Coordinates of N, CA, C and O in Angstrom, one line a residue:
K41 N 15.0 -11.9 -7.6 CA 15.3 -12.3 -8.9 C 16.1 -11.1 -9.6 O 16.8 -11.4 -10.6
N42 N 16.0 -9.9 -9.1 CA 16.7 -8.8 -9.7 C 18.0 -8.4 -9.0 O 18.6 -7.4 -9.3
K43 N 18.4 -9.3 -8.1 CA 19.6 -9.1 -7.3 C 20.8 -8.8 -8.1 O 21.7 -7.9 -7.8
H44 N 20.9 -9.4 -9.3 CA 22.1 -9.2 -10.1 C 22.0 -8.1 -11.1 O 22.9 -7.9 -11.9
S45 N 21.0 -7.3 -11.0 CA 20.8 -6.1 -11.9 C 21.2 -4.8 -11.2 O 20.8 -3.8 -11.6
K46 N 22.0 -4.9 -10.2 CA 22.4 -3.8 -9.4 C 23.3 -2.9 -10.2 O 24.0 -3.4 -11.1
K47 N 23.3 -1.6 -9.9 CA 24.1 -0.6 -10.6 C 24.9 0.2 -9.5 O 24.3 0.6 -8.5
E48 N 26.2 0.3 -9.8 CA 27.0 1.0 -8.8 C 26.5 2.5 -8.6 O 26.3 3.2 -9.6
E49 N 26.4 2.9 -7.4 CA 26.0 4.3 -7.1 C 27.2 5.2 -7.2 O 28.3 4.8 -6.9
R50 N 26.9 6.4 -7.7 CA 28.0 7.4 -7.8 C 27.7 8.5 -6.8 O 26.7 9.2 -6.8
W51 N 28.6 8.5 -5.8 CA 28.5 9.5 -4.7 C 29.4 10.7 -5.0 O 30.4 10.6 -5.6
S52 N 28.9 11.9 -4.7 CA 29.7 13.1 -4.9 C 31.0 13.1 -4.1 O 31.0 12.5 -3.0
T53 N 32.0 13.8 -4.6 CA 33.3 13.9 -3.9 C 33.0 14.5 -2.5 O 32.3 15.5 -2.4
G54 N 33.6 13.9 -1.5 CA 33.4 14.4 -0.1 C 32.2 13.8 0.6 O 32.1 14.1 1.8
N55 N 31.4 13.1 -0.1 CA 30.2 12.5 0.6 C 30.7 11.4 1.6 O 31.5 10.5 1.2
T56 N 30.3 11.5 2.8 CA 30.7 10.5 3.8 C 29.6 9.7 4.4 O 29.7 9.1 5.5
Y57 N 28.4 9.6 3.8 CA 27.3 8.8 4.3 C 27.8 7.3 4.3 O 27.4 6.6 5.1
T58 N 28.5 7.0 3.2 CA 29.1 5.6 3.2 C 30.6 5.7 2.9 O 31.1 6.8 2.4
N59 N 31.3 4.7 3.1 CA 32.7 4.6 2.8 C 32.9 4.1 1.4 O 33.6 3.1 1.1
N60 N 32.2 4.7 0.4 CA 32.1 4.2 -1.0 C 33.4 4.1 -1.7 O 33.5 3.4 -2.6
W61 N 34.4 4.9 -1.2 CA 35.7 4.8 -1.9 C 36.4 3.5 -1.5 O 37.3 3.1 -2.3
A62 N 36.0 2.8 -0.4 CA 36.6 1.6 0.0 C 35.7 0.4 -0.3 O 36.2 -0.7 -0.6
A63 N 34.4 0.6 -0.2 CA 33.5 -0.5 -0.4 C 32.3 0.1 -1.1 O 31.4 0.7 -0.5
P64 N 32.2 -0.1 -2.4 CA 31.1 0.5 -3.2 C 29.7 0.1 -2.8 O 29.6 -1.0 -2.3
T65 N 28.8 0.9 -3.0 CA 27.4 0.6 -2.8 C 26.7 0.5 -4.2 O 27.1 1.1 -5.1
Y66 N 25.6 -0.3 -4.2 CA 24.9 -0.5 -5.5 C 23.4 -0.3 -5.3 O 22.9 -0.4 -4.1
M67 N 22.7 0.0 -6.3 CA 21.3 0.2 -6.2 C 20.5 -0.6 -7.2 O 20.9 -0.8 -8.3
V68 N 19.4 -1.2 -6.7 CA 18.4 -1.8 -7.6 C 17.2 -1.0 -7.5 O 16.5 -0.9 -6.4
S69 N 16.8 -0.2 -8.5 CA 15.7 0.7 -8.4 C 14.3 -0.1 -8.5 O 14.1 -0.8 -9.5
V70 N 13.4 0.2 -7.5 CA 12.1 -0.4 -7.6 C 11.3 0.2 -8.8 O 10.3 -0.4 -9.2
E71 N 11.7 1.3 -9.3 CA 11.0 2.0 -10.3 C 11.4 1.5 -11.7 O 10.8 1.9 -12.7
D72 N 12.5 0.8 -11.8 CA 13.0 0.4 -13.1 C 12.1 -0.7 -13.8 O 12.0 -1.8 -13.4
T73 N 11.3 -0.2 -14.8 CA 10.3 -1.1 -15.4 C 11.0 -2.2 -16.2 O 10.4 -3.2 -16.7
G74 N 12.3 -2.1 -16.4 CA 13.1 -3.1 -17.2 C 13.4 -4.3 -16.3 O 13.8 -5.4 -16.8
L75 N 13.2 -4.2 -15.0 CA 13.4 -5.3 -14.1 C 12.1 -6.1 -13.8 O 11.0 -5.5 -13.8
R76 N 12.2 -7.3 -13.5 CA 11.1 -8.2 -13.2 C 10.3 -7.6 -12.1 O 10.8 -7.4 -11.0
G77 N 9.0 -7.2 -12.3 CA 8.1 -6.7 -11.3 C 8.3 -5.2 -11.0 O 7.6 -4.6 -10.2
G78 N 9.3 -4.6 -11.6 CA 9.7 -3.2 -11.3 C 8.7 -2.2 -11.9 O 7.9 -2.5 -12.8
G79 N 8.6 -1.0 -11.3 CA 7.8 0.0 -11.8 C 7.0 0.6 -10.6 O 7.1 0.3 -9.5
S80 N 6.1 1.5 -11.0 CA 5.3 2.3 -10.0 C 4.4 1.4 -9.1 O 4.2 1.6 -7.9
K81 N 4.0 0.3 -9.7 CA 3.1 -0.7 -8.9 C 3.9 -1.3 -7.8 O 3.4 -1.3 -6.6
L82 N 5.2 -1.7 -8.0 CA 6.0 -2.2 -6.9 C 6.3 -1.1 -5.9 O 6.3 -1.4 -4.7
K83 N 6.7 0.1 -6.4 CA 7.0 1.2 -5.5 C 5.8 1.4 -4.6 O 5.9 1.6 -3.3
N84 N 4.6 1.4 -5.1 CA 3.4 1.7 -4.3 C 3.1 0.5 -3.3 O 2.7 0.7 -2.2
K85 N 3.4 -0.7 -3.7 CA 3.3 -1.9 -2.8 C 4.2 -1.8 -1.6 O 3.8 -2.1 -0.5
V86 N 5.5 -1.3 -1.9 CA 6.4 -1.2 -0.8 C 5.9 -0.1 0.2 O 5.9 -0.3 1.4
W87 N 5.5 1.0 -0.4 CA 5.0 2.1 0.5 C 3.8 1.6 1.3 O 3.7 1.9 2.5
D88 N 2.8 1.0 0.6 CA 1.6 0.5 1.3 C 2.0 -0.5 2.5 O 1.3 -0.4 3.5
A89 N 3.0 -1.3 2.3 CA 3.4 -2.3 3.3 C 4.1 -1.6 4.5 O 3.9 -2.0 5.6
A90 N 4.8 -0.5 4.2 CA 5.6 0.1 5.3 C 4.9 1.3 6.0 O 5.2 1.6 7.1
K91 N 3.9 1.9 5.3 CA 3.3 3.2 5.8 C 2.8 3.1 7.2 O 3.1 3.9 8.1
S92 N 1.9 2.1 7.6 CA 1.3 2.1 8.9 C 2.4 1.9 10.0 O 2.3 2.5 11.1
T93 N 3.4 1.1 9.7 CA 4.5 0.9 10.7 C 5.2 2.2 11.0 O 5.5 2.5 12.1
I94 N 5.6 2.9 9.9 CA 6.3 4.2 10.1 C 5.4 5.2 10.7 O 5.9 5.9 11.6
E95 N 4.2 5.3 10.4 CA 3.2 6.2 11.0 C 3.1 5.9 12.5 O 3.1 6.8 13.4
H96 N 3.0 4.6 12.9 CA 2.9 4.2 14.3 C 4.2 4.6 15.0 O 4.1 5.2 16.1
W97 N 5.3 4.4 14.4 CA 6.6 4.7 15.1 C 6.8 6.2 15.2 O 7.3 6.7 16.3
T98 N 6.4 7.0 14.2 CA 6.6 8.5 14.3 C 5.5 9.2 15.0 O 5.7 10.3 15.4
G99 N 4.3 8.6 15.0 CA 3.1 9.3 15.6 C 2.6 10.4 14.6 O 1.9 11.3 15.0
M100 N 3.0 10.2 13.4 CA 2.6 11.2 12.4 C 1.9 10.6 11.2 O 2.2 9.4 10.9
E101 N 1.0 11.3 10.5 CA 0.4 10.9 9.3 C 1.4 11.3 8.2 O 1.8 12.4 8.1
L102 N 1.8 10.3 7.4 CA 2.8 10.5 6.4 C 2.3 10.4 4.9 O 1.3 9.8 4.7
E103 N 3.0 11.1 4.1 CA 2.8 11.0 2.6 C 4.1 10.5 2.0 O 5.2 10.9 2.4
P104 N 4.0 9.7 0.9 CA 5.3 9.3 0.3 C 6.0 10.5 -0.4 O 5.3 11.3 -1.1
I105 N 7.3 10.6 -0.1 CA 8.1 11.6 -0.7 C 9.1 11.0 -1.7 O 9.3 11.4 -2.8
S106 N 9.9 10.1 -1.1 CA 11.0 9.5 -1.9 C 11.2 8.1 -1.5 O 11.0 7.7 -0.3
Q107 N 11.6 7.3 -2.5 CA 11.9 5.9 -2.2 C 13.0 5.6 -3.1 O 12.9 5.6 -4.4
Y108 N 14.2 5.3 -2.6 CA 15.4 5.2 -3.3 C 15.5 3.8 -4.0 O 16.1 3.7 -5.1
G109 N 15.0 2.8 -3.4 CA 15.1 1.5 -4.0 C 15.9 0.6 -3.1 O 16.0 0.8 -1.9
I110 N 16.5 -0.4 -3.6 CA 17.2 -1.4 -2.8 C 18.7 -1.2 -2.9 O 19.2 -1.3 -4.0
R111 N 19.3 -0.7 -1.8 CA 20.7 -0.5 -1.8 C 21.4 -1.7 -1.4 O 21.1 -2.4 -0.4
V112 N 22.5 -2.1 -2.1 CA 23.3 -3.2 -1.8 C 24.6 -2.7 -1.3 O 25.3 -2.0 -2.0
Y113 N 25.0 -3.1 -0.1 CA 26.2 -2.8 0.5 C 27.2 -3.9 0.4 O 26.9 -5.1 0.6
S114 N 28.4 -3.6 -0.1 CA 29.4 -4.7 -0.3 C 30.2 -4.9 1.0 O 30.1 -4.1 2.0
E115 N 30.9 -6.0 1.1 CA 31.7 -6.3 2.3 C 32.6 -5.2 2.7 O 33.3 -4.6 1.9
G116 N 32.5 -4.8 4.0 CA 33.3 -3.7 4.5 C 32.6 -2.4 4.5 O 33.2 -1.4 4.9
A117 N 31.4 -2.3 3.9 CA 30.7 -1.1 3.8 C 30.3 -0.5 5.2 O 30.0 -1.3 6.0
V118 N 30.3 0.8 5.3 CA 29.8 1.5 6.5 C 28.8 2.5 6.1 O 29.0 3.3 5.1
L119 N 27.6 2.5 6.7 CA 26.7 3.6 6.6 C 26.8 4.5 7.8 O 26.5 4.0 8.9
A120 N 27.3 5.6 7.6 CA 27.7 6.5 8.8 C 26.4 7.1 9.4 O 25.4 7.3 8.7
P121 N 26.4 7.4 10.7 CA 25.3 8.1 11.3 C 25.1 9.4 10.6 O 26.1 10.1 10.3
H122 N 23.8 9.7 10.3 CA 23.5 11.0 9.6 C 22.1 11.3 9.8 O 21.3 10.5 10.3
V123 N 21.7 12.6 9.4 CA 20.4 13.0 9.5 C 19.9 13.3 8.0 O 20.6 13.9 7.3
D124 N 18.8 12.7 7.7 CA 18.3 12.8 6.3 C 17.9 14.3 6.1 O 17.5 15.0 7.0
R125 N 17.9 14.7 4.8 CA 17.6 16.1 4.4 C 16.1 16.2 4.5 O 15.3 15.3 4.3
L126 N 15.6 17.5 4.6 CA 14.2 17.8 4.5 C 13.8 17.7 3.1 O 14.6 18.0 2.2
P127 N 12.6 17.2 2.7 CA 11.5 16.9 3.6 C 11.5 15.4 4.1 O 10.5 15.0 4.6
L128 N 12.6 14.8 4.0 CA 12.7 13.4 4.5 C 12.9 13.3 6.0 O 13.9 13.0 6.5
V129 N 11.9 13.7 6.7 CA 12.0 13.7 8.1 C 11.8 12.4 8.8 O 12.1 12.2 10.0
S130 N 11.3 11.4 8.1 CA 11.2 10.0 8.6 C 11.7 9.1 7.6 O 11.3 9.2 6.4
S131 N 12.5 8.2 8.0 CA 13.1 7.2 7.0 C 13.0 5.8 7.6 O 12.9 5.7 8.8
C132 N 13.1 4.9 6.7 CA 13.2 3.5 7.2 C 14.1 2.7 6.3 O 14.4 3.0 5.2
I133 N 14.6 1.6 6.9 CA 15.4 0.7 6.2 C 14.7 -0.7 6.2 O 14.3 -1.1 7.3
V134 N 14.6 -1.3 5.1 CA 14.0 -2.6 5.0 C 15.1 -3.5 4.5 O 15.6 -3.4 3.4
N135 N 15.4 -4.5 5.3 CA 16.5 -5.4 5.1 C 16.0 -6.5 4.1 O 15.0 -7.2 4.5
V136 N 16.6 -6.6 2.9 CA 16.1 -7.5 1.9 C 17.2 -8.5 1.6 O 18.3 -8.1 1.2
A137 N 17.0 -9.8 1.7 CA 17.9 -10.8 1.2 C 19.3 -10.6 1.7 O 20.3 -10.7 0.9
Q138 N 19.5 -10.5 3.0 CA 20.8 -10.3 3.6 C 21.6 -11.6 3.6 O 21.1 -12.6 4.0
D139 N 22.8 -11.5 3.1 CA 23.7 -12.7 3.1 C 25.0 -12.3 3.7 O 25.9 -11.8 2.9
V140 N 25.2 -12.3 5.0 CA 26.4 -11.8 5.6 C 26.9 -12.8 6.6 O 26.2 -13.7 7.1
D141 N 28.2 -12.6 7.0 CA 28.8 -13.5 8.0 C 28.2 -13.2 9.4 O 28.1 -14.1 10.3
E142 N 27.9 -11.9 9.7 CA 27.3 -11.5 11.0 C 26.4 -10.4 10.7 O 26.6 -9.6 9.7
D143 N 25.4 -10.2 11.6 CA 24.4 -9.2 11.4 C 25.0 -7.8 11.5 O 26.0 -7.6 12.2
W144 N 24.4 -6.9 10.7 CA 24.8 -5.5 10.8 C 24.2 -4.8 12.0 O 22.9 -5.0 12.2
P145 N 24.9 -4.1 12.8 CA 24.2 -3.4 13.9 C 23.5 -2.2 13.3 O 24.0 -1.6 12.3
L146 N 22.4 -1.8 13.8 CA 21.6 -0.7 13.3 C 21.2 0.1 14.5 O 20.5 -0.4 15.3
E147 N 21.6 1.4 14.5 CA 21.2 2.3 15.6 C 20.2 3.4 15.0 O 20.5 4.0 14.0
V148 N 19.1 3.6 15.7 CA 18.1 4.6 15.2 C 17.8 5.5 16.4 O 17.6 5.1 17.5
Y149 N 17.9 6.8 16.1 CA 17.6 7.8 17.1 C 16.4 8.6 16.7 O 16.3 9.0 15.5
D150 N 15.5 8.7 17.6 CA 14.2 9.5 17.3 C 14.4 10.9 17.7 O 15.5 11.4 18.0
R151 N 13.4 11.7 17.6 CA 13.4 13.1 17.9 C 13.9 13.5 19.3 O 14.4 14.6 19.6
Q152 N 13.7 12.5 20.2 CA 14.2 12.8 21.6 C 15.6 12.3 21.8 O 16.1 12.4 22.9
G153 N 16.3 11.9 20.8 CA 17.7 11.5 20.9 C 17.8 10.0 21.2 O 18.8 9.5 21.5

């Protein structure tokens, strides 16, 4: 229901995580209390739903550090291979309401490469 409440992300000059100069990215913040269902309650629900899966995958007990929200990639967007900054040593992507002509390939490398 909040899909149309996205806000364009502002990336710093020289940032190459995405090709935002050619295909902008947008964010719908799960913490935005102005959106239907948004706020800390939703943020906690997302964390609670994902925590055990991420802990199983990493073999580590985790604590929530950061949750960006729902990023919307426009047609032609690229998310470049990268390593997240500390303390974000484990990350996950939750695909929400994808509407594309073909699936996006996703490659994930663990600590062993």
